[in-house]
PDB file of C-alpha atoms in Angstrom:
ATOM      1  CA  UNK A  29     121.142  89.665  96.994  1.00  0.00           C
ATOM      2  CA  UNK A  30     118.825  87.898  99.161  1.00  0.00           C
ATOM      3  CA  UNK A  31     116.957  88.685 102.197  1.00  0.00           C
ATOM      4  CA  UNK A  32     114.517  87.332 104.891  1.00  0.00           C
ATOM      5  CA  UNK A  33     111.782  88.809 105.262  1.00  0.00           C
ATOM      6  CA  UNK A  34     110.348  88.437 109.154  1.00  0.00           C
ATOM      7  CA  UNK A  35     106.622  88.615 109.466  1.00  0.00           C
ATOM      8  CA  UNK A  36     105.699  89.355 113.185  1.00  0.00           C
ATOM      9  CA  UNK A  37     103.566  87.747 114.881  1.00  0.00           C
ATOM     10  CA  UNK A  38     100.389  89.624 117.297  1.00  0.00           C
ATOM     11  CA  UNK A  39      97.149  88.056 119.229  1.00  0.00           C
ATOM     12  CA  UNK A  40      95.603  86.963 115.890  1.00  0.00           C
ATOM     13  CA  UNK A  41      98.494  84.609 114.616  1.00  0.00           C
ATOM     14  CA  UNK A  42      99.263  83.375 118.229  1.00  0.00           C
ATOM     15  CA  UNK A  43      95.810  81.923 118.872  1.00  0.00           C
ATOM     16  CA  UNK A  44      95.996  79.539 115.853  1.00  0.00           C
ATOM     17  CA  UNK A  45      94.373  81.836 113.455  1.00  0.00           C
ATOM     18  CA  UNK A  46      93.319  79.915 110.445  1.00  0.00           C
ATOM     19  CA  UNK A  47      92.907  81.805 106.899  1.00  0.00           C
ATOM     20  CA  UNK A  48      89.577  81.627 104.717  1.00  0.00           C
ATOM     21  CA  UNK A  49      89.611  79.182 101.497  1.00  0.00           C
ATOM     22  CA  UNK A  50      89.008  82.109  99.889  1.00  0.00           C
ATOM     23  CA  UNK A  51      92.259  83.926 101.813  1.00  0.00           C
ATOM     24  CA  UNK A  52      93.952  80.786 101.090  1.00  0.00           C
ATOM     25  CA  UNK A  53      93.340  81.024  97.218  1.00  0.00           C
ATOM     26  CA  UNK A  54      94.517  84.575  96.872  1.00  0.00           C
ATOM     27  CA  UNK A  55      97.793  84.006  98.819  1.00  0.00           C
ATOM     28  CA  UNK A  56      98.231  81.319  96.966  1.00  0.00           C
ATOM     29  CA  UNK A  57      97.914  83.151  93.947  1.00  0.00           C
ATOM     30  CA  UNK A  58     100.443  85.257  94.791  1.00  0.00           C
ATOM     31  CA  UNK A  59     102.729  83.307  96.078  1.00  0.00           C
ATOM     32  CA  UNK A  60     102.596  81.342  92.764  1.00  0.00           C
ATOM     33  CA  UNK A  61     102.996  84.848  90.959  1.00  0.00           C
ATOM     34  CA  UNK A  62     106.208  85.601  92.622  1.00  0.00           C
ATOM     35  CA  UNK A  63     107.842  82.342  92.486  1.00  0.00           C
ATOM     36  CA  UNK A  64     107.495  82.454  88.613  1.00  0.00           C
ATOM     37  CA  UNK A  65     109.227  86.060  89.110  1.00  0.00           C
ATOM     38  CA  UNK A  66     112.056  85.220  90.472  1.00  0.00           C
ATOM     39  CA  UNK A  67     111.875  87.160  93.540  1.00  0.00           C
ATOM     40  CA  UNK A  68     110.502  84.314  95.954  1.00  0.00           C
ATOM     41  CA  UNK A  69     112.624  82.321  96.387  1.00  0.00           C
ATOM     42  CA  UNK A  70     110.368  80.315  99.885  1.00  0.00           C
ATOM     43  CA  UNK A  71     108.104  81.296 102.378  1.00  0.00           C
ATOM     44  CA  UNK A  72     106.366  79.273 104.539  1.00  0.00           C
ATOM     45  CA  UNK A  73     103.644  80.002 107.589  1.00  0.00           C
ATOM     46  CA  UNK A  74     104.815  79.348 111.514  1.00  0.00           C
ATOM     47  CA  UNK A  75     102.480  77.691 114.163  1.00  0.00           C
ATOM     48  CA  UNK A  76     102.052  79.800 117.321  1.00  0.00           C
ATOM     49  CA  UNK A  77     104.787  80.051 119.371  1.00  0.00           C
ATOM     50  CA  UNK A  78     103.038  77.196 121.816  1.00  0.00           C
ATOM     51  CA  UNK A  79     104.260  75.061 119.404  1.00  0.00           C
ATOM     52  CA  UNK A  80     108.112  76.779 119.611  1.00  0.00           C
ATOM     53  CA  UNK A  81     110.986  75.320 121.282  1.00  0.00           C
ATOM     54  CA  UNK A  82     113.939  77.548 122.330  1.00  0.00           C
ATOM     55  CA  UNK A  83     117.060  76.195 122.067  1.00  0.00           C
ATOM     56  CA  UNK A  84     120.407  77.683 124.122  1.00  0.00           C
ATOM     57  CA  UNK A  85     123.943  77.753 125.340  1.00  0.00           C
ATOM     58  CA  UNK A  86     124.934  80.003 127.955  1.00  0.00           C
ATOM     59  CA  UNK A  87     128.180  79.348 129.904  1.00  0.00           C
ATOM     60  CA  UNK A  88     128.602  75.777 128.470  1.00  0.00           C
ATOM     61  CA  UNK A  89     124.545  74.586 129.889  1.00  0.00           C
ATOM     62  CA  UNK A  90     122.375  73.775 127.255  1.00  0.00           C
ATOM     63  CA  UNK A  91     118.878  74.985 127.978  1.00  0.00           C
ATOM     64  CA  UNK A  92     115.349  73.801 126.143  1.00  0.00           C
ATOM     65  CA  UNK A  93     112.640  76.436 126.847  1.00  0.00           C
ATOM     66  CA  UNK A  94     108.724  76.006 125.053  1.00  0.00           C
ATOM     67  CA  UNK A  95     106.390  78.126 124.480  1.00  0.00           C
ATOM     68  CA  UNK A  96     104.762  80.368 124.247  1.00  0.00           C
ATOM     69  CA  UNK A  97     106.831  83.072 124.418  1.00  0.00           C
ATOM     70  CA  UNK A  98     105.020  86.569 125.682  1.00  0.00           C
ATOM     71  CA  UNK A  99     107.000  88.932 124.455  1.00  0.00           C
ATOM     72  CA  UNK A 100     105.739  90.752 120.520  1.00  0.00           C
ATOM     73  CA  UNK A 101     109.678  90.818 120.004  1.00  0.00           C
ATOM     74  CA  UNK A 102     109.516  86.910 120.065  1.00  0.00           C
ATOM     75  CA  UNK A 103     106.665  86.451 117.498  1.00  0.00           C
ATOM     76  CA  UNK A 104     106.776  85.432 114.177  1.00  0.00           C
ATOM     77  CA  UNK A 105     103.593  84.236 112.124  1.00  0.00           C
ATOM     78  CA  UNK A 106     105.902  83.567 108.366  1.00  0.00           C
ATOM     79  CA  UNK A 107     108.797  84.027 106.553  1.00  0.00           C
ATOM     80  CA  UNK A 108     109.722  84.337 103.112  1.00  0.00           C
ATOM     81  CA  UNK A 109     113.052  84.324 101.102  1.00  0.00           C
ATOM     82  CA  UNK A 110     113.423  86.946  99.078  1.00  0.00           C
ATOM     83  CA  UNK A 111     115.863  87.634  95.801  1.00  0.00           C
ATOM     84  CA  UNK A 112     116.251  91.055  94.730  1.00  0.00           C
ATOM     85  CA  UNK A 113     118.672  93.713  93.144  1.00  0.00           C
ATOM     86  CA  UNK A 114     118.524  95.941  96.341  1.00  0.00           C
ATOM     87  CA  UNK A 115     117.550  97.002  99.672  1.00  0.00           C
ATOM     88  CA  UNK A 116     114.891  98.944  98.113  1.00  0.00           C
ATOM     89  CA  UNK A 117     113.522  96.506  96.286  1.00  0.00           C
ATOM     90  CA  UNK A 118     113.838  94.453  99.281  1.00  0.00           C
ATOM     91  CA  UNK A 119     111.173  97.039 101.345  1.00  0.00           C
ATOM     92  CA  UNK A 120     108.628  97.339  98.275  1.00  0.00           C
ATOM     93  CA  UNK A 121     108.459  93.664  98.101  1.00  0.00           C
ATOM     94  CA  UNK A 122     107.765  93.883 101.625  1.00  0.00           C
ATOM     95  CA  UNK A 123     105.627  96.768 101.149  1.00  0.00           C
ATOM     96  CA  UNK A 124     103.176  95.113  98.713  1.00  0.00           C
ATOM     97  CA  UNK A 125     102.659  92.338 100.948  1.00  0.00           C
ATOM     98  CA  UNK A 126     101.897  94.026 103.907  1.00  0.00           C
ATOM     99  CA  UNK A 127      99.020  96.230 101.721  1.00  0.00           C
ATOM    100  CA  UNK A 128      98.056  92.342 101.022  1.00  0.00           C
ATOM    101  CA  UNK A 129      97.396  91.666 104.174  1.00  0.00           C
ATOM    102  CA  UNK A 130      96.126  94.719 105.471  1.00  0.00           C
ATOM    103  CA  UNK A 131      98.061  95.598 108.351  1.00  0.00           C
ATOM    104  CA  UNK A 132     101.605  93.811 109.798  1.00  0.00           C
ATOM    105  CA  UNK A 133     105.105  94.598 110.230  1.00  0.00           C
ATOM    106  CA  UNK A 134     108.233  92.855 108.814  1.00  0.00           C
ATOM    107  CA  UNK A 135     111.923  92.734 109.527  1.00  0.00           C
ATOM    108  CA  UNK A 136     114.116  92.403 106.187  1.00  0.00           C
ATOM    109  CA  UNK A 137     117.383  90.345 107.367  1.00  0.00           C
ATOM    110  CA  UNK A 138     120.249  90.425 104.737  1.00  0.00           C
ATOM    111  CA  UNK A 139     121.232  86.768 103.647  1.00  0.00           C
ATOM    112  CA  UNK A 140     125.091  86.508 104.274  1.00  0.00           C
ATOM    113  CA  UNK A 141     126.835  86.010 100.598  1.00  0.00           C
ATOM    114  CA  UNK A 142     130.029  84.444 101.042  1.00  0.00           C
ATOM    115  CA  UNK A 143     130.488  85.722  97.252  1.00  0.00           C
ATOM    116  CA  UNK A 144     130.250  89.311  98.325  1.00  0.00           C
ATOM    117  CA  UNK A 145     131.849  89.087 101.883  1.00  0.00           C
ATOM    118  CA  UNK A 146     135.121  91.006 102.052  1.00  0.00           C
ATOM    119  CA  UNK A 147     138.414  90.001 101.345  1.00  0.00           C
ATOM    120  CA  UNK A 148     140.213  89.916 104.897  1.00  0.00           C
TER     121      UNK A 148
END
């Protein structure tokens, strides 16, 4: 199964934080670690959301809206794509990282499978 793993965004990420060369090196690291795993599958840094661009369609109007969007709910500083066995496996992946980074939260999104979707 896979899932997406949702790394929130806060104050730090949102003004353009930029990580050491020595931060750099040990994500990197990692990264490289888990890719050779199996259990990365991608994962990738955001901009700030003043760099976003909503896009919506409400009652057949298109609307664009940019940032940056004010509300935490709206944040996100990375994602990653994750393949494991299970759901647990799923929140120590998440787990580790966030003891990697010190401090964080992250939403874990099941990845649709049309495989294992019920027969209807």
């Amino acid at each position: 199964m896979r899932y997406l793993a949702v790394l929130q965004g806060n104050a730090t990420t949102e003004a353009g934080y930029v990580p050491s060369a020595e931060e750099m090196a040990g994500m990197g690291a990692y990264v490289e670690q888990a890719i050779r795993e199996g259990w990365l599958l991608a994962t990738e840094g955001l901009l700030p959301s003043a760099r976003a661009t909503r896009v919506a369609l409400a009652g057949g109007d298109h609307t664009v809206t940019d940032g940056p969007f004010t509300e935490s709910k709206e944040l996100i500083a990375s994602y990653a794509l994750l393949r494991v066995d299970s759901r647990e496996e799923a929140i120590a992946r998440a787990t580790a990282f966030l003891d990697r980074l010190g401090e964080g939260e992250i939403t874990l999104w099941p990845v649709f499978e049309v495989d294992a979707a019920p027969a209807g």
